[in-house]
Every structure is written in structure tokens, then in C-alpha cells.
Coordinates of C-alpha atoms and ligand atoms in Angstrom, one line a residue:
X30 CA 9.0 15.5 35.9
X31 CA 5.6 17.2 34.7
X32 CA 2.7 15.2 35.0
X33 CA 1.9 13.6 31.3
X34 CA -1.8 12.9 30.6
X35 CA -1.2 9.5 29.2
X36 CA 0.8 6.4 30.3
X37 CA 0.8 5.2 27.0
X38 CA -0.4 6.9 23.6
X39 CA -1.1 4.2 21.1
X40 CA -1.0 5.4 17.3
X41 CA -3.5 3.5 15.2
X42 CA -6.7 0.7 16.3
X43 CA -5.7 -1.7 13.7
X44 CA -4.6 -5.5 15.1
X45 CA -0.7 -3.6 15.7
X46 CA -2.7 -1.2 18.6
X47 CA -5.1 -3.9 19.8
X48 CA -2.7 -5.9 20.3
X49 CA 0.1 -3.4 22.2
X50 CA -3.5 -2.4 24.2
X51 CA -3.5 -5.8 25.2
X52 CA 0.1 -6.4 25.9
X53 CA 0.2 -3.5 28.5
X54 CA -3.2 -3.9 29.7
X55 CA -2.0 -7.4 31.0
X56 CA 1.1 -5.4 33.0
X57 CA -1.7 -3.6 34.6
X58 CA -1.3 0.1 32.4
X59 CA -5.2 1.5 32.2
X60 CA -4.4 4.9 31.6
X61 CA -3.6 4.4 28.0
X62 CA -5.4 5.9 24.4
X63 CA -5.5 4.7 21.3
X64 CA -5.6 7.3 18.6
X65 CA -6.8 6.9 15.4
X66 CA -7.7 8.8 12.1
X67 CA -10.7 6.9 10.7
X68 CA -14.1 6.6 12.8
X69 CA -13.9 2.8 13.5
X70 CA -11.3 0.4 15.0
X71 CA -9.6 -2.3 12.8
X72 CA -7.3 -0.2 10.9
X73 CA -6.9 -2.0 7.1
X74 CA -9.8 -4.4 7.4
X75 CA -11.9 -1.4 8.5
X76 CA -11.1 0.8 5.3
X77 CA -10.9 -2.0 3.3
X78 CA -14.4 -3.1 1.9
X79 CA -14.1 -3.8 -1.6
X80 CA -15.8 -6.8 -3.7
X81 CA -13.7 -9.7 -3.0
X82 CA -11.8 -8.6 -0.3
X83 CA -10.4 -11.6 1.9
X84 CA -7.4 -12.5 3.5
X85 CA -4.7 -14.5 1.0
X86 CA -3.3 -15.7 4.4
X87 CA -5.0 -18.8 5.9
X88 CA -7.6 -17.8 8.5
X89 CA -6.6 -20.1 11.9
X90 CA -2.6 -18.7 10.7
X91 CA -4.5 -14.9 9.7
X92 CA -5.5 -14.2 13.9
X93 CA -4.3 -13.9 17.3
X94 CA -2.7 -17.6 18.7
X95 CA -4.1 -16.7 22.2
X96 CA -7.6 -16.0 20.4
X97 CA -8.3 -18.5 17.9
X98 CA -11.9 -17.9 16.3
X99 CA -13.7 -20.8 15.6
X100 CA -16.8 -18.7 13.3
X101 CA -14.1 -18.2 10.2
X102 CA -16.4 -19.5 7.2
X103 CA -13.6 -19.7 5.2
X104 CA -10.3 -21.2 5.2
X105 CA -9.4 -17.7 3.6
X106 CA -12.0 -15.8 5.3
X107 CA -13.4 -12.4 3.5
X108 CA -12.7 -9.1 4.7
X109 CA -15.6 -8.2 6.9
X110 CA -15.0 -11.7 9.0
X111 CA -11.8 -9.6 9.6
X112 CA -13.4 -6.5 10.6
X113 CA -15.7 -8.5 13.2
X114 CA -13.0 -10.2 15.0
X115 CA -10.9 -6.9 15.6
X116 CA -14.3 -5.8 17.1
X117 CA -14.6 -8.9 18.9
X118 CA -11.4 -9.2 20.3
X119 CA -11.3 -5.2 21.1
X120 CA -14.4 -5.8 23.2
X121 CA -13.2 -9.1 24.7
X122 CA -10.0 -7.8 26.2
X123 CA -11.4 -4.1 26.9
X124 CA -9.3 -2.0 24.6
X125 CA -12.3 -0.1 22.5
X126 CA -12.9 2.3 25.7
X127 CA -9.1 3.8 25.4
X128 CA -9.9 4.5 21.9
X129 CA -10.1 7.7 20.5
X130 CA -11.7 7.9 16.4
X131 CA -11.3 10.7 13.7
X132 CA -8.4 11.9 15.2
X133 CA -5.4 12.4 13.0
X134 CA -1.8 12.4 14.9
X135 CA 0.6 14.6 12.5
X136 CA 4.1 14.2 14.6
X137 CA 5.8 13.2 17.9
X138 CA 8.5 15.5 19.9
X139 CA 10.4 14.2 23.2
X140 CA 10.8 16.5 25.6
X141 CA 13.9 16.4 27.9
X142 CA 13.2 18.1 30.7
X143 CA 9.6 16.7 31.4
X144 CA 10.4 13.2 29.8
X145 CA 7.1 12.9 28.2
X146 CA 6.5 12.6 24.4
X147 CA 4.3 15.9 23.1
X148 CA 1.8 14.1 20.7
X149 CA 0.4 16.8 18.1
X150 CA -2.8 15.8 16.8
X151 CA -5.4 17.7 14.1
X152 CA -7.2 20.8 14.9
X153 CA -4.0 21.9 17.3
X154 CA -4.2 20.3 20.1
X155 CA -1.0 18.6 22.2
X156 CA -1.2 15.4 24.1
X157 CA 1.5 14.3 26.7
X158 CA 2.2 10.7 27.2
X159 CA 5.2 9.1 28.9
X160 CA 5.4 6.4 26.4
X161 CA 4.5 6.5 22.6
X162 CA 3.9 3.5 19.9
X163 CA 3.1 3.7 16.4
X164 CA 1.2 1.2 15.4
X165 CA 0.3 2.5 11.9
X166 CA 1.0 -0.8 9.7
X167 CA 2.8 -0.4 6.5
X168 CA 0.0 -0.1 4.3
X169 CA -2.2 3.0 5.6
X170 CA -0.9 6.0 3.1
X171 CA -2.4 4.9 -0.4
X172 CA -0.3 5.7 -3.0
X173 CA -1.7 8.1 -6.1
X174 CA -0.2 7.1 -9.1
X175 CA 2.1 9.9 -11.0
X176 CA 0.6 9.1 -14.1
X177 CA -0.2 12.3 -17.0
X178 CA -3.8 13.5 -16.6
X179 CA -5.0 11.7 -14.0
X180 CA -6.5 14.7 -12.5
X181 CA -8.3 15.7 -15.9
X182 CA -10.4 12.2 -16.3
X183 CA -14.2 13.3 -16.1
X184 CA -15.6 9.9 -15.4
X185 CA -15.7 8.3 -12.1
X186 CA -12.4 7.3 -10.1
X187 CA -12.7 4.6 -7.3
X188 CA -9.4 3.9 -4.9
X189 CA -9.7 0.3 -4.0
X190 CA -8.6 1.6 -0.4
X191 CA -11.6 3.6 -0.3
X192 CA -14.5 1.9 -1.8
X193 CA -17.5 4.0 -3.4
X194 CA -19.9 1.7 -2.4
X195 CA -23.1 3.7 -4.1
X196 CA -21.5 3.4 -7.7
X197 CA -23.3 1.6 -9.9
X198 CA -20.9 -0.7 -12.2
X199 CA -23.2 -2.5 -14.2
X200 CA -22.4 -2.4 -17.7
X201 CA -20.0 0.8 -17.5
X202 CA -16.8 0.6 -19.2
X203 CA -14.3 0.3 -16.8
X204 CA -10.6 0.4 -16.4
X205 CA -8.6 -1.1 -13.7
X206 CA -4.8 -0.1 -12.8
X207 CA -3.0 -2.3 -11.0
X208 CA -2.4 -5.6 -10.4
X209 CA -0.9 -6.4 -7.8
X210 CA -2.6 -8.2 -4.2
X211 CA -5.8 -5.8 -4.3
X212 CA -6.5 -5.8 -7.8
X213 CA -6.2 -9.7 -7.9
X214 CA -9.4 -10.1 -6.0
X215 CA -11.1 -7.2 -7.2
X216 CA -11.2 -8.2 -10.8
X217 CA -12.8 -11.4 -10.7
X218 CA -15.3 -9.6 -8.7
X219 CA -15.8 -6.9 -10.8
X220 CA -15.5 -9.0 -14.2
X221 CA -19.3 -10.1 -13.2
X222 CA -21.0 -6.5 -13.1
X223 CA -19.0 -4.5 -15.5
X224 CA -19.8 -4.1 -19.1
X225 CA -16.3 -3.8 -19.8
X226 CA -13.3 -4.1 -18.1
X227 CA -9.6 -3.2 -19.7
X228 CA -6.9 -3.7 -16.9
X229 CA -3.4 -2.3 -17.5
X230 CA -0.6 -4.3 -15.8
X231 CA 2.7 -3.0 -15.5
X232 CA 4.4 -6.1 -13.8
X233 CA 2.9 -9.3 -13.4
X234 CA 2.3 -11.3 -10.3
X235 CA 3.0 -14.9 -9.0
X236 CA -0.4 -16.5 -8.5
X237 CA -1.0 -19.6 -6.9
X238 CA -3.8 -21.7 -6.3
X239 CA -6.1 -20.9 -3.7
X240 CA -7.2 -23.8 -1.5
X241 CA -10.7 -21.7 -0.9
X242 CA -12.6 -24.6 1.6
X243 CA -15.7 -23.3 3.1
X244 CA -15.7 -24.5 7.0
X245 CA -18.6 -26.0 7.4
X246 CA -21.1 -25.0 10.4
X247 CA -20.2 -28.8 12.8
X248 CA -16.3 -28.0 11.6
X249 CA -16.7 -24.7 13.3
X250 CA -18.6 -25.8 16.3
X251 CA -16.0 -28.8 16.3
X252 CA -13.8 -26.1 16.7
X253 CA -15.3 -23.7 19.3
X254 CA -16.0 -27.1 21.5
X255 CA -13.2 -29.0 21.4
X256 CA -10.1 -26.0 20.8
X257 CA -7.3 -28.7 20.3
X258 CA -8.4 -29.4 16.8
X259 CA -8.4 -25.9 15.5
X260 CA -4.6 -25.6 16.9
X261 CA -4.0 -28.6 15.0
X262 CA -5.3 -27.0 11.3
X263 CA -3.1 -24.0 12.6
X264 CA 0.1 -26.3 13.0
X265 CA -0.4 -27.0 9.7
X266 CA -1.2 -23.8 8.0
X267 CA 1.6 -22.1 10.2
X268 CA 4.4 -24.8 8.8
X269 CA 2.8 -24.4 5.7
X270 CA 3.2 -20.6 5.6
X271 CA 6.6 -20.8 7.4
X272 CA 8.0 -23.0 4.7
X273 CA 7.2 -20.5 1.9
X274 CA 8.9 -17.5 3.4
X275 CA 11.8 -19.5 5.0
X276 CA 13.0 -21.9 2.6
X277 CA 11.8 -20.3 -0.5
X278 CA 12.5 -16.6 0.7
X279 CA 15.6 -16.2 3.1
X280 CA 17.3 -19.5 2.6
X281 CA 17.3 -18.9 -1.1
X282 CA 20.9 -19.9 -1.3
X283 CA 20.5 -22.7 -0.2
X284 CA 16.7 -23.9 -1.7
X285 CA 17.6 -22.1 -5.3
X286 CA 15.7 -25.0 -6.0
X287 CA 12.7 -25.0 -4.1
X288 CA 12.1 -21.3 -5.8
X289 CA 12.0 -22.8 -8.8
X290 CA 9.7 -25.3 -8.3
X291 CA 7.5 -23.2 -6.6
X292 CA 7.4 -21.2 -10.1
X293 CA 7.1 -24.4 -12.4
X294 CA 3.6 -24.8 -10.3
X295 CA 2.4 -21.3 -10.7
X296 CA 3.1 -21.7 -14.3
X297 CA 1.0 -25.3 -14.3
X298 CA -1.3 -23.5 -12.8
X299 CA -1.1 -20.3 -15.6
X300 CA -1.0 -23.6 -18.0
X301 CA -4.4 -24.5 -16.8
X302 CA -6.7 -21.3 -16.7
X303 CA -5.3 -19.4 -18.8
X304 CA -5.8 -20.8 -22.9
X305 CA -4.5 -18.0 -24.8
X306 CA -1.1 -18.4 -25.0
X307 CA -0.6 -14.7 -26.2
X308 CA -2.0 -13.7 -22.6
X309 CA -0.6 -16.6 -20.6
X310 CA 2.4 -14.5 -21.8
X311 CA 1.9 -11.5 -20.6
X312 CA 0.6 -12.6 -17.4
X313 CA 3.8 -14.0 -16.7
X314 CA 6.4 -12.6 -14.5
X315 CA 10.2 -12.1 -15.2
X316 CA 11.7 -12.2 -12.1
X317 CA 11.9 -15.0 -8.8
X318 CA 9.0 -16.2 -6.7
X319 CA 9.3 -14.3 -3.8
X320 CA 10.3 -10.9 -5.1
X321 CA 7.5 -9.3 -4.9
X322 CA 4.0 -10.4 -2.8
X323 CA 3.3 -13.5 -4.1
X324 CA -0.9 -14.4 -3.9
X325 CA -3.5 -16.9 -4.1
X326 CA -6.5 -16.9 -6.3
X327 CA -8.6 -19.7 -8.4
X328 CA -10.5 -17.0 -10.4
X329 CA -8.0 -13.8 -11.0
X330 CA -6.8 -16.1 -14.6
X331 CA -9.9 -16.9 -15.0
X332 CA -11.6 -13.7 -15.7
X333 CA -9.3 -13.3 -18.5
X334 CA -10.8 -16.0 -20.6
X335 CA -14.5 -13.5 -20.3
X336 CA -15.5 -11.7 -23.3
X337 CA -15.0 -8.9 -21.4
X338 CA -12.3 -8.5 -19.8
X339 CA -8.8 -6.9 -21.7
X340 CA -5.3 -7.2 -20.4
X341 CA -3.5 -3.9 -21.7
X342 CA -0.1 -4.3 -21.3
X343 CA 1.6 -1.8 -23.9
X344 CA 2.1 0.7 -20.9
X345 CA -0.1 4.3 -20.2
X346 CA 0.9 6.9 -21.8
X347 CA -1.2 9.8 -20.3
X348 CA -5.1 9.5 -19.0
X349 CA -7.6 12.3 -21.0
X350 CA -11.0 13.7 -19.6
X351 CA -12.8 10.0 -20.7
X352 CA -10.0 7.3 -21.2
X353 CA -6.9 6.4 -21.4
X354 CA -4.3 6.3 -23.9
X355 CA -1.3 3.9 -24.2
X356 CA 2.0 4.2 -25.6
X357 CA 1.6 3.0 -28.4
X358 CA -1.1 5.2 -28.8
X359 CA -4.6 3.2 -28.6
X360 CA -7.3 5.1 -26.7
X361 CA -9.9 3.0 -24.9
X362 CA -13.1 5.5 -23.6
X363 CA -14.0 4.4 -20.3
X364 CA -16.7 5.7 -17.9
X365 CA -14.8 4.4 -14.2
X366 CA -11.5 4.4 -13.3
X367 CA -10.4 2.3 -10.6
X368 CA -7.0 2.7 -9.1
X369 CA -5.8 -0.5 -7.0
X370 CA -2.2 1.3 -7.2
X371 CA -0.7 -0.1 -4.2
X372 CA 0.6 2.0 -1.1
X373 CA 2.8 4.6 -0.3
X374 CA 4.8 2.4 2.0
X375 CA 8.4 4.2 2.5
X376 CA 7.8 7.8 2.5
X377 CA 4.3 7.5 3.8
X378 CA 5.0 5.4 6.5
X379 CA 8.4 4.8 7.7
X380 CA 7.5 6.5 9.6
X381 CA 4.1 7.2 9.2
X382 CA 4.4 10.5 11.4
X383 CA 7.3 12.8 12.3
X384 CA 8.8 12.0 15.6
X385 CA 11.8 13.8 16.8
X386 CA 13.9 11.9 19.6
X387 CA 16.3 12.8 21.9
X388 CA 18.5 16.1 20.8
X389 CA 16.0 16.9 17.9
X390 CA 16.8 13.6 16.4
X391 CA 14.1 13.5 13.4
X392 CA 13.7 9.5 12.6
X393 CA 12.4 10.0 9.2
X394 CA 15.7 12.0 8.5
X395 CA 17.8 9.8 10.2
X396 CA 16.5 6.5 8.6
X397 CA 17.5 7.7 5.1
X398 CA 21.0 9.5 6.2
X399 CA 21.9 6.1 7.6
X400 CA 20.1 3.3 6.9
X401 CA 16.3 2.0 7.9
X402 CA 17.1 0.1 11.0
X403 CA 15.1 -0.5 14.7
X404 CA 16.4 -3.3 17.2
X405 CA 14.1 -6.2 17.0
X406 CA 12.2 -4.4 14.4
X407 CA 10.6 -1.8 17.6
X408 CA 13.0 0.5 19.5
X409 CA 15.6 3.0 17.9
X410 CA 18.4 5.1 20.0
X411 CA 18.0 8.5 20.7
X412 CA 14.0 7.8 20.5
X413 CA 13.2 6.8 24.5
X414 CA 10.2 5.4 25.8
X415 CA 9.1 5.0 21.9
X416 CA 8.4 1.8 19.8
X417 CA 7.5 1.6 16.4
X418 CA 5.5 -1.4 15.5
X419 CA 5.7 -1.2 12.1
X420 CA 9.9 -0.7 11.5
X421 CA 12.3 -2.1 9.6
X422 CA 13.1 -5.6 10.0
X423 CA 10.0 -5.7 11.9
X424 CA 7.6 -7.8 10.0
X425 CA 8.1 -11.6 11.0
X426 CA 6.3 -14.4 8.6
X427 CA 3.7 -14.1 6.0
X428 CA 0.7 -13.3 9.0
X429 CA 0.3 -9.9 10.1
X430 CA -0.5 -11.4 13.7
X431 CA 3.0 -13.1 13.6
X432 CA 4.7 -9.6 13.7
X433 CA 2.1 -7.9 16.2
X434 CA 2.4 -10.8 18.5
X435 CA 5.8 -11.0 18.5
X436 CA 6.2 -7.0 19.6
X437 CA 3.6 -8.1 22.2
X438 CA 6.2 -10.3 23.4
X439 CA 8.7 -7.3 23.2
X440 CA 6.8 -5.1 25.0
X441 CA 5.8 -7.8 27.6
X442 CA 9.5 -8.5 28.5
X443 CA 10.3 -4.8 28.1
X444 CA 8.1 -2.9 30.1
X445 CA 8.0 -5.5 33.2
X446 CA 11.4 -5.1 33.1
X447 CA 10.6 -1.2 33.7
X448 CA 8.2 -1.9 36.4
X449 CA 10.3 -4.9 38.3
X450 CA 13.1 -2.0 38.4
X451 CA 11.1 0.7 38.8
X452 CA 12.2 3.0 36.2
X453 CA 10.8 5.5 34.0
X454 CA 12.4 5.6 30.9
X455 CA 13.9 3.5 28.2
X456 CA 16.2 3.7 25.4
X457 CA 18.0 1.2 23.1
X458 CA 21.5 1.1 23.5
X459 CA 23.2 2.2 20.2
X460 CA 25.5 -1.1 20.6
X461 CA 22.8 -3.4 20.8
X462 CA 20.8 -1.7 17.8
X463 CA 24.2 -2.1 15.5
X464 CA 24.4 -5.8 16.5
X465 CA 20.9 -6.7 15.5
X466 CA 21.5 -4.5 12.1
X467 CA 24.3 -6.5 11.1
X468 CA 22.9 -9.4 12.3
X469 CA 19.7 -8.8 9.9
X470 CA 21.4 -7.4 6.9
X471 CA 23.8 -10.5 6.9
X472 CA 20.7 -12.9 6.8
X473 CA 19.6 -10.7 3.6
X474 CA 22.6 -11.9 2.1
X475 CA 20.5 -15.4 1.6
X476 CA 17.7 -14.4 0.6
X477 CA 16.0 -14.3 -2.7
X478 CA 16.4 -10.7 -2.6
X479 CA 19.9 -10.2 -3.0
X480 CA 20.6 -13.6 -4.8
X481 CA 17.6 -13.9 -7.0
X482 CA 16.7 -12.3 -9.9
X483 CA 14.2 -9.1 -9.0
X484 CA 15.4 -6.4 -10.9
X485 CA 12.0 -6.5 -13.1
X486 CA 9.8 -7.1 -10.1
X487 CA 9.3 -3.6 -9.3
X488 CA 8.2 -4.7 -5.4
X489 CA 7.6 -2.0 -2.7
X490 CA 9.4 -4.6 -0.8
X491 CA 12.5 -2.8 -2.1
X492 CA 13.3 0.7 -1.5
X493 CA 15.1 3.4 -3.3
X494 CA 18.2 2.0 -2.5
X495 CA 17.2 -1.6 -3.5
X496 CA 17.7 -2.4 0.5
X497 CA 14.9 -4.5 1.6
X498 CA 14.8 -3.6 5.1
X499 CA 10.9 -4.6 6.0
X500 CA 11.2 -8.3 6.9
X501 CA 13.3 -10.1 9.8
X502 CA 14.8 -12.8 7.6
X503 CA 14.5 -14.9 10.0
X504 CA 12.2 -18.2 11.3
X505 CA 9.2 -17.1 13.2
X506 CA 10.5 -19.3 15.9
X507 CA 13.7 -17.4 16.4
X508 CA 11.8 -14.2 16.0
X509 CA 9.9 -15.6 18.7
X510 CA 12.4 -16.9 21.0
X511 CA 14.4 -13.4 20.3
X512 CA 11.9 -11.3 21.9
X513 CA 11.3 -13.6 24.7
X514 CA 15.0 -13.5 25.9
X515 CA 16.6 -10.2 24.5
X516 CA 19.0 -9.3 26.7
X517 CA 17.8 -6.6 28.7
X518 CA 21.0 -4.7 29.1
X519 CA 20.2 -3.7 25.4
X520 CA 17.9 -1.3 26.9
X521 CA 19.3 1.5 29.3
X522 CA 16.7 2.1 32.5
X523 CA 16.8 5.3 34.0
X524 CA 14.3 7.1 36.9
X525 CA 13.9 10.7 36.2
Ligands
NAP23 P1 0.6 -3.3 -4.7 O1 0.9 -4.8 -4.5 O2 1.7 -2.3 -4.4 O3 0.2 -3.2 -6.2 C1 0.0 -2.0 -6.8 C2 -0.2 -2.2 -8.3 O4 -0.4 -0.9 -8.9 C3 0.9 -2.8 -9.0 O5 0.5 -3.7 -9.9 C4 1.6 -1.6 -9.6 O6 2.4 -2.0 -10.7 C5 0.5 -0.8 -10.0 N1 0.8 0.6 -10.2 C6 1.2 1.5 -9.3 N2 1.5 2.7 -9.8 C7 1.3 2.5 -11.1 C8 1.4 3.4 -12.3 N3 1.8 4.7 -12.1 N4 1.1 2.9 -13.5 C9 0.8 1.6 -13.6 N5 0.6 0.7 -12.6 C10 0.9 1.2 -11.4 O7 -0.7 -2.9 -3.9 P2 -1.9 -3.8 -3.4 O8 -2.4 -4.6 -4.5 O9 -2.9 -2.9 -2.8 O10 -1.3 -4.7 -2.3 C11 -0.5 -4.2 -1.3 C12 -0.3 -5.1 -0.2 O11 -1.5 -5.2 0.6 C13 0.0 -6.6 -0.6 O12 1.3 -6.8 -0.9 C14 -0.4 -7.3 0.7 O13 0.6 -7.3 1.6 C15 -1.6 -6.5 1.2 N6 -2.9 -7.1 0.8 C16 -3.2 -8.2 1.5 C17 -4.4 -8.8 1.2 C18 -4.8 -9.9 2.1 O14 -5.6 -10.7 1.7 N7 -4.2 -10.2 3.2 C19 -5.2 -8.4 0.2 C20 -4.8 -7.3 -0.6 C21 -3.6 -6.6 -0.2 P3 4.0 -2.4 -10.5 O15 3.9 -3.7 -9.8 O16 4.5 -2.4 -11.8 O17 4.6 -1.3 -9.6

């Protein structure tokens, strides 16, 4: 076997690569790098920056369970709270000195003979590593809307994803598309500065009310002395979160019920900040709670009561050099366009390189020939030594840090497994994969996505071919347990 330069090559320094870093740093792996395109670590909360950016998770639920932070502000603490604790945690556990900014990976090959994965990266060079994980998150490829003469518009164009912090937007005329997670805090925010603001929604959201408490400075050094009472908020924010996805999610057969109540609130809720009936309406969505990302905000209705802020809902029909034009055939002149049009989460990042397995498997390929699958949302046959963080069936609950600390578990139980027998390779069996699959795909059967109503949702939950295949449908506890005692005879071993 040819010497590889890397132990471990890590794709992406968001929370998914910390917290690998961390996993295999604990089995005693140092010669490890992290790779990543942008010139910071912290992946989404480090792009991320516009007005009104905060988590719609709660905070002690939003963050590591081994590294609770008592200095959140917020019970929904904003974005650059985020940003701090990926740099805190990175420092605290040693991982920001394997990482490697401004470097963009374009594809993965395994090599046979050498049994080392040949990592391509911008400008041309090749990096060997023995094992590979992408940790790329589903929502890094921002998606640019295919919509008539976008490119002709002469004003100004923001992404939400990437912020134009210099632009001044007081009292321009500005039009927002979008409306889905992103837009539903930016538009509050930007309803203040703008002179105008016309937001065209295609499909409406479930919002629900945000229980926005500040943590007051002695609750926070309550919490930082005494670390018992923060777990105990967490308890209840994690049963809290647990219940919406598991009862009202993937045992929607059984609490059809439940669903619906949880819509009768959001619509008391519509009821009470929203007074024009005409654009209570429109703001109302036609399919199940639970669709699409559901999302918490006291002032998103709001903003629709200001004098200057327009819901367009007739649809676009084509954007010229300075505004836009509906179907129906209205033309509002605008001087900024901002685009908070969501993510290019299937082709752009399942997976979010090319990687090519064991005899020239290409995963990409073989996902759609077959069907998007990974065993315990991580490891796919004919790809050895490689985990994908961000797979199908891989995201567990409604917290990010659920799903990352479960594949820490994975990789935990994995790799000492490789180094108690020392081997050097691993691979899924194909058996074990299959079992999981139709283990998953018969949980869907449940859930609100087969048996509720979502054709109109229009959720990128769903793909192509109305498969659903990003959540485990599962409890976070089993998820939990699962990758604690998976049997390891799923994996083959092998010394080369
Ligand atoms: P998104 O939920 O995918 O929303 C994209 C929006 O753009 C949708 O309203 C979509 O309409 C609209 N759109 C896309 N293409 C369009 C077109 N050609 N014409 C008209 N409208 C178009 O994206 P997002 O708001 O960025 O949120 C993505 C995810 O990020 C969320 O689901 C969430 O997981 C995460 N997020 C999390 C937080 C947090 O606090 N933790 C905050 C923000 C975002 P349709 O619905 O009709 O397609």
C-alpha cells in the first residue's frame, strides 16, 4: 500500500466536520485535514450573515450535548452567536489547526491498488487520504432561480446566502423572492430600511409563534455555574422538538390529529397578526403541517400590515432590466432584487462532489439509477473507507447537532472497531445497506409525507421522484441507540 498523505480528509468546517474532527481526534487520529471552500470555518453560519439571521431551533437543543453554551442571549439565538461557538468549540477541542480554507474539493476517486482515496481539489492538485468524509451539509449549493430575465435586471441583486453587506437599502424599492425559512426572517428585517418592499410568494409557509425569550445575564451565569439547570431547559426543548417531528411528522397515521391541531394554531396565530383577510388568504398554505419546513416567527405576519410592504402572489412572469412583471401582467419598477430562493439541495449536493467507489462506481450516478440510500444515513457499498455525513436518511430530528452527533457516534463505534482489529479498510456490506433501506422506506409509509396532503407544498424535502429520502423517520432515541450498537458485521474489515 502507497503511503497516503492523510489519515483522514474531511470535506467541509461547518458543525458536520467539527464534529467528525472531534470524533476521530478522541480515537487518537492527528494526521487528519479539513478542507474547505470559503476562508473561515463554520460552514452555513459562516456564509450566512444576513439581517435577522437566527436559529428557528431552540438554542440549548441548536448545539453540541457534550458542549452546552451557557452565553446564548437568546432562546433562538441570532446567527453570529452561531458563528462564535463553531469558533469556540473548533478552538476548544483543537480541530482549526487541521483546517485548510479557500480550497475547493471538485471530486473523490478510490484507488484499488494503493487503497487510498485521490482527493482532487482546485488549481490541480491531488490529495491522498486513506479515509474520506463529506461533511458538506445539505444546504451549501444555493439555488439560482430559472426564472425569464433574470440575468437582464440592471438594478442591484442580493443572494440571501451571500449577503452585500455595503448596499445601502434605505428607501430603495425593493423586491424579495422567496419565502420560505430565509426570507421569513429577512423581511421583517428589511421591512424597516426599505422604501418599498413587494415580495412574491409562490407557496406559503406554516408559521408559528416564536417563543423569542432573551436569557438574561444571572440565567446565563446560572447556567455556566451550576450546568444541571441548562440540561434541564434542554430536556425540555429536546421533548419539545422531538414531539413535532415524531408525532406530527412520521407517526402521521397515527396522530392525523395532532397535524391538524398543530395547523388550527398557526392559523389562530395567522388570525391574530394578520387583519386583512384578503392577505390572511394568501398567506395560507394548502397542504399539511409538516410538508414542507415548518418555522417560527412573531414579526414575518406582521410586516404585512406596514404600508409598505406588498405580497404579490399572481406569479412572475419574466424579470426586465428594472422590475419585474407578473402574469397577469403588472410591472412593479424596483431598484434591488433580493433572491432568498432556497438551495440546490439534490443535484448540488447529494452528493455535493463526484466520488467514484470501488470499480468506477460514480455515487451520484448510482443514487438516481437506484434509489438515494446510505446505511445509517453514512456508509454506501462499493464506496470503502468513505462516509457521507450528509446522506439520505441521514438527518435525525429537527437540530442539525442531532444528526452530526449521532454520525459521531457512528464513526466512534466504527473506526475503533478498525483499530481494536487492526484493519485498514472498511466497506458496508450490500446486505446490511438493503436492510436499513427497507427498514427506512417502510417507516415513510407513516409519515405525513406519504399519507398527508403535500402535493401543493412544493418542499425540497421531496425529490424528483416525490421520494423523501433526507430524514431517518425515526425517534432521535433510536437513531441514537442505532448507531451505538449497529452490528458490526454490517461492515466488512479487511488489512491490505
Ligand atoms: P427554501 O425553504 O427552499 O425557500 C426558497 C423559497 O424561494 C421558496 O419560497 C420558493 O418557493 C422560492 N423560489 C425558489 N425558486 C423560485 C422561483 N423560480 N420563483 C419563485 N419563487 C421561487 O430556502 P430557504 O428559505 O433558504 O431555507 C432553506 C432551509 O435553510 C430551511 O428549510 C432550513 O432548513 C434552513 N434554514 C434554517 C434557518 C435556521 O434558523 N436554522 C434559517 C433559515 C434557513 P416554493 O416554495 O414555491 O418553491
Amino acid at each position: 500500500m502507497n503511503e497516503a498523505q492523510y489519515d483522514v480528509i474531511i470535506v467541509g468546517a461547518g458543525f458536520g466536520g467539527i464534529g467528525s474532527a472531534i470524533a476521530l481526534k478522541r480515537l487518537g487520529f492527528e494526521n487528519i485535514v479539513i478542507l474547505d471552500r470559503e476562508d473561515d470555518l463554520g460552514g452555513t453560519w459562516h456564509v450566512n450573515r444576513y439581517p435577522g439571521l437566527a436559529v428557528d431551533v431552540p438554542s440549548p437543543t441548536f448545539s453540541f450535548w457534550f458542549e452546552p453554551n451557557p452565553n446564548w442571549s437568546k432562546l433562538y439565538a441570532p446567527g453570529p452567536e452561531l458563528k462564535r461557538y463553531a469558533v469556540d468549540v473548533a478552538d476548544k477541542y483543537d480541530v482549526r489547526r487541521h483546517m485548510r480554507f479557500n480550497t475547493t474539493v471538485n471530486g473523490a476517486r478510490w484507488d484499488e491498488d494503493s487503497s487510498t482515496w485521490q482527493v482532487a481539489v482546485d488549481g490541480g492538485e491531488t490529495l491522498t487520504t486513506r479515509f474520506l468524509i463529506c461533511a458538506t451539509g445539505f444546504l451549501s449549493q444555493p439555488a439560482k432561480p430559472d426564472i425569464p430575465g433574470l440575468d437582464s435586471f440592471a438594478g442591484h441583486i442580493v443572494y440571501t446566502s451571500r449577503w452585500d453587506d455595503d448596499y445601502d437599502f434605505a428607501s430603495k424599492r425593493a423586491a424579495m423572492i422567496g419565502t420560505g425559512s430565509t426570507a421569513v426572517q429577512v423581511i421583517p428585517e428589511l421591512a424597516k430600511e426599505v422604501g418599498d418592499l413587494t415580495v412574491y410568494q409562490r407557496t406559503p409557509m406554516w408559521v408559528m409563534p416564536k417563543l423569542d425569550l432573551p436569557i438574561p445575564a444571572p440565567v446565563r451565569g446560572l447556567f455556566a455555574k451550576v450546568p444541571a439547570t441548562q440540561r434541564a431547559v434542554r430536556w425540555v426543548t429536546d421533548v419539545t422538538q422531538e414531539m413535532l417531528m415524531l408525532i406530527a411528522m412520521w407517526k402521521y397515521r397515527r396522530f392525523r390529529s395532532l397535524n391538524e391541531n398543530a395547523k388550527k394554531l398557526a392559523a389562530l396565530f395567522r388570525f391574530l397578526q394578520v387583519r386583512d383577510r384578503g392577505v390572511r388568504q394568501a398567506l395560507t398554505p394548502t397542504y399539511d403541517y409538516g410538508c414542507k419546513r415548518p418555522t417560527v416567527s412573531n414579526q414575518y405576519y406582521r410586516a404585512f400590515g406596514q404600508d409598505n410592504v406588498h405580497l404579490e402572489t399572481a406569479g412572475i412572469d419574466h424579470i426586465e432590466p428594472d422590475g419585474i412583471v407578473t402574469r397577469d401582467g403588472r410591472k412593479t419598477t424596483i431598484d434591488v432584487l433580493l433572491l432568498a430562493t432556497g438551495y440546490d439541495v439534490w443535484e448540488g449536493n447529494l452528493p455535493a462532489i463526484e466520488v467514484i467507489g470501488r470499480d468506477g462506481r460514480n455515487l451520484g450516478k448510482w443514487w438516481r439509477d437506484t434509489a438515494f440510500q446510505a446505511y445509517e444515513g453514512v456508509s454506501i457499498p462499493y464506496f470503502p473507507n468513505f462516509l457521507n455525513s450528509a446522506g439520505p436518511y441521514s438527518w435525525v430530528g429537527l437540530s442539525w447537532f442531532t444528526t452530526v452527533e449521532c454520525q459521531m457516534r457512528h464513526i466512534a463505534r466504527l473506526f475503533g472497531e478498525l483499530q481494536r482489529r487492526d484493519a485498514t479498510t472498511f466497506e458496508v456490506t450490500e446486505a446490511a445497506n438493503t436492510r436499513f433501506f427497507d427498514d427506512m422506506t417502510t417507516r415513510i409509509a407513516d409519515s405525513v409525507f406519504a399519507l398527508g396532503n403535500c402535493a401543493t407544498s412544493r418542499s425540497y424535502w421531496f425529490n424528483s421522484k416525490g421520494e423523501t429520502p433526507l430524514f431517518r423517520p425515526t425517534s432521535v432515541n433510536e437513531a441514537v441507540t442505532a448507531q451505538d450498537s449497529f452490528p458490526l458485521d454490517d461492515y466488512v474489515f479487511d488489512r491490505t
